[in-house]
Amino acid sequence: MIFVTVGTSQYPFARLIHWAISAHQKVCPQEKLIIQYGKVKIGRSGNKNIRMYPLVPFSKMERIIARSRIVVTHCGIGNILLCLKNGKKAVVAARVKKYGEHVSDHQKEGLEYLSQKKVIISVDTQQELEKLFSRAKTFNQNFSGIPRTDFVIKTTQLLDQLFQGR
Amino acid sequence: MNKKTDILSIGVISRFRSTDLKRCLESISRQTVLPREVLLVLDSRDSLSIGVVTSFKTLPVKILCYGHPGYAVPRNKLLKNCRTRYLYMVDDDCVLGRNNIKNILNYMQRHSHVTAVQGSSVNKDVSFYSQFMQWTYELWNNRLLQDNGKLLTLDTKNIAFNLHKMNGRYPFNECFGSEDIDFGLQLTTNGQKIGYCPKIIVSHFEHTLNLLGFVKKKLRMRRGRDYILSKWDVHTTYSFSKKDETILRRNFNNSKYKGTRKYRIIFNLLMFLRSASDKLHEMFSEKQKVVLCVTSPGGHLYQMSLLREWWGKYQRYWVTSDSPDVRHLLKGEEIVPGNFPENANPINALRNLFLAFKLFLTKKPSLVVSMGAGIAPPFFLVAKIFGVKTAFIETLDFVHHGSLSGRLIYPLASLFFVQHRSLKKIYPKAKYIGNFI
């Protein structure tokens, strides 16, 4: 099972969805493909194995991510953290301002940073996505403790200090 | 024949405790080094104590009669009327160790920069409740020591002052409640030093407390401390940690009460009471403060929800969109629906501004926290107008260029957090806190 999600943003990210559908048709048409396409509508594909939903409830999202072989997502921190929490290395593409996919190009920078940290796999073209699809295994990640406890403790301390007016 | 010093006198304050006073004076007369004089502050109506004092002919006792009982005034009176260099204050229900005065003089000679010396005390022949009280009191003292690295608490039942260092100022201020911490804080804030000498021991005969008296005293002490610490702007937590619990249990197991079943039950009850009262106190002190969490749905909200450890402590309202996703993430939280979509949408920004005014007037938050995106700027603007503290956390995916909302908020927020060091170029005053991954 492959899961493609582009978040709840009001902007479209049709590029990634088209890549996913065509890569799926080329490499593994028999496999189930679940697409969450967001608030902007997208035309239907004839394939029975492809399921499309505008939004997936948060409760189901976690279950789908845990079950699926590959998770493809836009560079939204919520999705990426959710994947890491479930031990999956997400395949991530950035939204670009040029195509009207977001208000700024910040996702590119985030993508660069995260792929340097090796917590995700970044894709930029359809060919890269095809290559990843053709690999049989899942991209697992043995990550413990998301969010990091020291980060939470530090933030908590600072906020408490601010609150108590120290 | 015992030696006698010319530079130290003892001050004792007593109120209607003649038998205790007798014991105390006897212990003073048994000292290896005798003081020059013993200053007594008595209640003028306390005829029994006066009788006790007059029967002591061996000690040079001087009575400073005093009409109205209090905490600070009699102590200041002692300091004022002391003609010698050092003044050693003891409570009337204490018995001094034989070498106390000798030890004080030794210590003072070696540490001439010290204004006051705090000695240690041992509880003797006390009820179980006062023993428990003593343990918790020690815990509290230790915590103050650890927090500030300075000795802030002074116990008036066993303390010696160097009057030459005081410069005629009397540290016992009546305006601030009546607690021992207060004196220590006053001295340290004036730049004076406090020493601690464990050799100076008094055995303390605490009056028997029952359960009701214990609870009463505990409440009074807590209220007083709260008041004083808030006045001096010192913040320590009362919460009852696991470490404290183990220390108390160890104390109990080392005490003579360990074997009896009755005291074991009482001990467990007291432990329960203590933790329960801590919880109640926390609830009433912190839950009154309201936090407004203003965050757009999606990844921003997901990151905010990971900080549950922090916002769980306070009463909070969430300003996000009222969608099923949000309701799943924030189960049981109070959600105020904002106006969405908010990115680069002036009409919704204006609507959010009105919503912000409405919320600030009705909910009266004392802190606004946001993790980002378009809903935050109107709220931060209104917070600035209302003079409410604000904190903004830039999300993880902005690495080199700040987000639009971040750049708008930066001049408004009282605290600005970034998750990447590279962002410090754009936000110089921001605090780097590391990130989630």
Coordinates of N, CA and C in Angstrom, one line a residue, chain B residues 116-235:
Chain B
A116 N 25.8 37.1 59.6 CA 25.0 36.2 60.5 C 25.5 34.8 60.4
V117 N 25.4 34.0 61.4 CA 25.7 32.6 61.4 C 24.5 31.8 61.8
Q118 N 24.2 30.9 60.9 CA 23.0 30.0 61.2 C 23.6 28.7 61.7
G119 N 23.0 28.2 62.8 CA 23.4 26.9 63.4 C 22.3 25.9 63.1
S120 N 22.6 24.7 63.5 CA 21.6 23.6 63.2 C 20.8 23.3 64.4
S121 N 19.7 22.6 64.2 CA 18.9 22.3 65.4 C 18.5 20.8 65.3
V122 N 18.3 20.3 66.5 CA 17.9 18.9 66.6 C 16.6 18.9 67.4
N123 N 15.6 18.1 66.9 CA 14.4 18.0 67.6 C 14.5 16.9 68.7
K124 N 13.9 17.3 69.9 CA 14.0 16.3 71.0 C 12.6 16.2 71.7
D125 N 12.3 15.0 72.0 CA 11.1 14.7 72.8 C 9.9 15.4 72.2
V126 N 9.7 15.2 70.9 CA 8.6 15.9 70.2 C 7.6 14.9 69.8
S127 N 6.4 15.4 69.4 CA 5.4 14.5 68.9 C 5.7 14.1 67.5
F128 N 5.0 13.1 67.0 CA 5.3 12.7 65.6 C 5.0 13.7 64.6
Y129 N 4.0 14.6 64.9 CA 3.6 15.6 63.9 C 4.7 16.6 63.8
S130 N 5.2 17.1 64.9 CA 6.2 18.1 64.8 C 7.5 17.5 64.2
Q131 N 7.8 16.2 64.4 CA 8.9 15.6 63.7 C 8.7 15.7 62.2
F132 N 7.5 15.3 61.8 CA 7.2 15.4 60.4 C 7.4 16.8 59.8
M133 N 6.9 17.7 60.6 CA 7.0 19.1 60.3 C 8.5 19.5 60.1
Q134 N 9.3 19.0 61.0 CA 10.7 19.3 60.9 C 11.3 18.8 59.6
W135 N 11.0 17.6 59.3 CA 11.5 17.0 58.1 C 11.1 17.8 56.8
T136 N 9.8 18.2 56.7 CA 9.4 18.9 55.6 C 10.1 20.3 55.5
Y137 N 10.3 20.8 56.7 CA 10.9 22.1 56.8 C 12.4 22.1 56.3
E138 N 13.1 21.0 56.7 CA 14.4 20.8 56.2 C 14.4 20.6 54.6
L139 N 13.5 19.9 54.1 CA 13.4 19.7 52.7 C 13.2 21.1 52.0
W140 N 12.4 21.9 52.5 CA 12.1 23.3 52.0 C 13.4 24.1 52.0
N141 N 14.1 24.0 53.2 CA 15.4 24.8 53.3 C 16.4 24.3 52.2
N142 N 16.5 23.0 52.1 CA 17.4 22.5 51.1 C 17.1 23.0 49.7
R143 N 15.8 23.0 49.4 CA 15.4 23.5 48.1 C 15.8 24.9 47.8
L144 N 15.6 25.7 48.8 CA 16.0 27.1 48.7 C 17.5 27.2 48.5
L145 N 18.3 26.4 49.2 CA 19.7 26.4 49.1 C 20.1 26.0 47.6
Q146 N 19.5 25.0 47.1 CA 19.9 24.5 45.8 C 19.5 25.5 44.7
D147 N 18.4 26.1 44.9 CA 17.9 27.0 43.8 C 18.8 28.2 43.6
N148 N 19.2 28.8 44.7 CA 19.9 30.1 44.5 C 21.4 30.0 44.9
G149 N 21.8 28.8 45.4 CA 23.2 28.7 45.8 C 23.5 29.5 47.0
K150 N 22.6 30.2 47.6 CA 22.8 31.0 48.8 C 21.9 30.5 49.9
L151 N 22.3 30.8 51.1 CA 21.5 30.5 52.3 C 20.5 31.6 52.4
L152 N 19.2 31.3 52.2 CA 18.2 32.3 52.3 C 17.4 32.2 53.6
T153 N 17.3 31.0 54.1 CA 16.4 30.9 55.3 C 17.3 31.0 56.5
L154 N 16.7 31.7 57.4 CA 17.4 31.9 58.7 C 16.4 31.4 59.7
D155 N 16.9 30.6 60.7 CA 16.0 30.1 61.7 C 16.3 31.0 63.0
T156 N 15.4 31.7 63.4 CA 15.7 32.6 64.5 C 16.0 31.9 65.8
K157 N 15.7 30.6 65.9 CA 15.9 29.9 67.1 C 17.4 29.7 67.4
N158 N 18.2 29.9 66.4 CA 19.6 29.6 66.5 C 20.4 30.4 65.5
I159 N 20.6 31.7 65.8 CA 21.4 32.5 64.9 C 22.2 33.6 65.6
A160 N 23.4 33.8 65.2 CA 24.2 34.8 65.8 C 24.5 35.9 64.8
F161 N 24.4 37.2 65.3 CA 24.6 38.3 64.4 C 26.0 39.0 64.8
N162 N 26.6 39.5 63.8 CA 27.8 40.4 64.0 C 27.3 41.8 63.8
L163 N 27.1 42.5 64.9 CA 26.5 43.8 64.8 C 27.3 44.9 64.2
H164 N 28.6 44.7 64.1 CA 29.5 45.6 63.5 C 29.2 45.6 62.0
K165 N 28.8 44.5 61.5 CA 28.5 44.4 60.0 C 27.2 44.9 59.7
M166 N 26.3 45.1 60.6 CA 24.9 45.5 60.3 C 24.8 47.0 60.1
N167 N 25.7 47.8 60.5 CA 25.7 49.2 60.3 C 24.5 49.9 60.9
G168 N 24.0 49.4 62.0 CA 22.9 50.0 62.6 C 21.5 49.7 62.0
R169 N 21.5 48.9 60.9 CA 20.2 48.6 60.3 C 19.7 47.3 61.0
Y170 N 18.4 47.3 61.1 CA 17.8 46.1 61.7 C 17.0 45.3 60.7
P171 N 17.4 44.1 60.5 CA 16.9 43.3 59.4 C 15.5 42.9 59.5
F172 N 14.9 42.9 60.7 CA 13.6 42.3 60.8 C 12.5 43.3 60.4
N173 N 12.0 43.2 59.3 CA 11.0 44.1 58.8 C 9.6 43.7 59.1
E174 N 8.8 44.5 59.6 CA 7.5 44.1 60.0 C 6.5 44.1 58.8
C175 N 6.9 44.8 57.8 CA 6.0 44.9 56.6 C 5.8 43.5 56.0
F176 N 6.9 42.7 56.0 CA 6.8 41.4 55.4 C 6.4 40.4 56.3
G177 N 5.2 39.9 56.4 CA 4.8 38.8 57.1 C 5.6 38.4 58.3
S178 N 5.8 37.1 58.5 CA 6.6 36.7 59.7 C 7.2 35.4 59.4
E179 N 8.2 35.4 58.6 CA 8.8 34.1 58.3 C 10.3 34.2 58.3
D180 N 11.0 33.1 58.5 CA 12.4 33.1 58.7 C 13.2 33.4 57.3
I181 N 12.5 33.1 56.2 CA 13.1 33.3 54.9 C 13.4 34.8 54.7
D182 N 12.4 35.6 55.2 CA 12.4 37.0 55.0 C 13.7 37.6 55.5
F183 N 14.2 37.2 56.6 CA 15.4 37.8 57.2 C 16.6 37.5 56.3
G184 N 16.7 36.3 55.9 CA 17.8 35.9 55.0 C 17.8 36.7 53.7
L185 N 16.6 36.8 53.2 CA 16.5 37.5 51.9 C 16.9 39.0 52.1
Q186 N 16.4 39.6 53.2 CA 16.8 41.0 53.4 C 18.3 41.2 53.5
L187 N 18.9 40.3 54.2 CA 20.3 40.4 54.4 C 21.1 40.2 53.1
T188 N 20.7 39.2 52.4 CA 21.4 38.9 51.1 C 21.2 39.9 50.1
T189 N 20.0 40.5 50.0 CA 19.7 41.5 49.0 C 20.5 42.8 49.3
N190 N 20.8 43.0 50.6 CA 21.7 44.1 51.0 C 23.1 43.9 50.8
G191 N 23.5 42.7 50.3 CA 24.9 42.4 50.0 C 25.6 41.9 51.2
Q192 N 24.9 41.4 52.2 CA 25.6 40.9 53.4 C 25.6 39.3 53.3
K193 N 26.6 38.8 54.0 CA 26.8 37.3 53.8 C 26.3 36.6 55.1
I194 N 25.8 35.4 54.8 CA 25.3 34.5 55.8 C 26.1 33.2 55.9
G195 N 26.6 32.9 57.0 CA 27.4 31.6 57.1 C 26.5 30.5 57.8
Y196 N 27.0 29.3 57.6 CA 26.3 28.2 58.2 C 27.3 27.4 59.0
C197 N 27.1 27.2 60.3 CA 28.0 26.4 61.1 C 27.2 25.2 61.8
P198 N 27.4 24.0 61.3 CA 26.6 22.9 61.9 C 27.1 22.6 63.3
K199 N 28.2 23.1 63.7 CA 28.7 22.8 65.1 C 27.8 23.5 66.2
I200 N 27.2 24.6 65.8 CA 26.3 25.3 66.8 C 25.0 24.6 66.8
I201 N 24.8 23.8 67.8 CA 23.6 22.9 67.9 C 22.7 23.4 69.0
V202 N 21.4 23.5 68.8 CA 20.5 23.6 69.9 C 19.5 22.4 69.7
S203 N 19.1 21.9 70.9 CA 18.0 20.9 70.8 C 16.7 21.6 71.1
H204 N 15.8 21.3 70.2 CA 14.6 22.1 70.1 C 13.4 21.3 70.7
F205 N 12.7 21.8 71.7 CA 11.6 21.1 72.3 C 10.3 21.7 71.7
E206 N 9.9 21.2 70.6 CA 8.7 21.7 70.0 C 7.5 21.3 70.8
H207 N 6.6 22.3 70.9 CA 5.4 21.9 71.6 C 4.5 20.9 70.9
T208 N 3.9 20.1 71.6 CA 3.2 19.0 71.0 C 2.1 19.5 70.0
L209 N 2.1 18.9 68.8 CA 1.1 19.3 67.9 C 0.1 18.1 67.7
N210 N -1.1 18.4 67.5 CA -2.0 17.3 67.1 C -2.3 17.5 65.6
L211 N -3.1 16.7 65.0 CA -3.3 16.7 63.6 C -3.9 18.0 63.1
L212 N -4.8 18.5 63.9 CA -5.5 19.8 63.5 C -4.4 21.0 63.6
G213 N -3.7 20.9 64.7 CA -2.6 22.0 64.8 C -1.6 21.9 63.7
F214 N -1.3 20.7 63.3 CA -0.3 20.5 62.2 C -0.8 21.1 60.9
V215 N -2.1 20.8 60.6 CA -2.7 21.3 59.4 C -2.7 22.8 59.4
K216 N -3.1 23.4 60.6 CA -3.2 24.8 60.7 C -1.9 25.5 60.5
K217 N -0.9 24.9 61.2 CA 0.5 25.5 61.1 C 1.0 25.5 59.7
K218 N 0.7 24.3 59.0 CA 1.2 24.1 57.7 C 0.6 25.2 56.7
L219 N -0.7 25.4 56.9 CA -1.4 26.4 56.0 C -0.8 27.8 56.3
R220 N -0.6 28.1 57.6 CA -0.2 29.4 57.9 C 1.2 29.7 57.3
M221 N 2.1 28.6 57.5 CA 3.5 28.8 57.0 C 3.5 29.0 55.5
R222 N 2.7 28.2 54.8 CA 2.6 28.2 53.4 C 2.2 29.6 52.9
R223 N 1.2 30.1 53.5 CA 0.6 31.4 53.1 C 1.7 32.5 53.3
G224 N 2.3 32.4 54.4 CA 3.3 33.4 54.7 C 4.5 33.4 53.8
R225 N 4.9 32.2 53.5 CA 6.1 32.0 52.6 C 5.7 32.5 51.2
D226 N 4.5 32.1 50.7 CA 4.1 32.5 49.4 C 4.2 34.0 49.3
Y227 N 3.7 34.7 50.3 CA 3.6 36.1 50.3 C 5.0 36.7 50.3
I228 N 5.9 36.2 51.1 CA 7.2 36.8 51.2 C 8.0 36.5 49.9
L229 N 7.9 35.3 49.4 CA 8.6 35.0 48.2 C 8.2 35.8 47.0
S230 N 6.9 36.1 47.0 CA 6.4 36.9 45.9 C 6.9 38.3 46.0
K231 N 7.0 38.8 47.3 CA 7.5 40.1 47.5 C 8.9 40.3 47.1
W232 N 9.7 39.2 47.4 CA 11.1 39.3 47.0 C 11.4 38.7 45.6
D233 N 10.4 38.3 44.9 CA 10.5 37.9 43.6 C 11.4 36.6 43.5
V234 N 11.2 35.7 44.4 CA 11.9 34.4 44.4 C 10.9 33.4 44.1
H235 N 11.2 32.6 43.1 CA 10.3 31.6 42.7 C 10.8 30.2 42.9

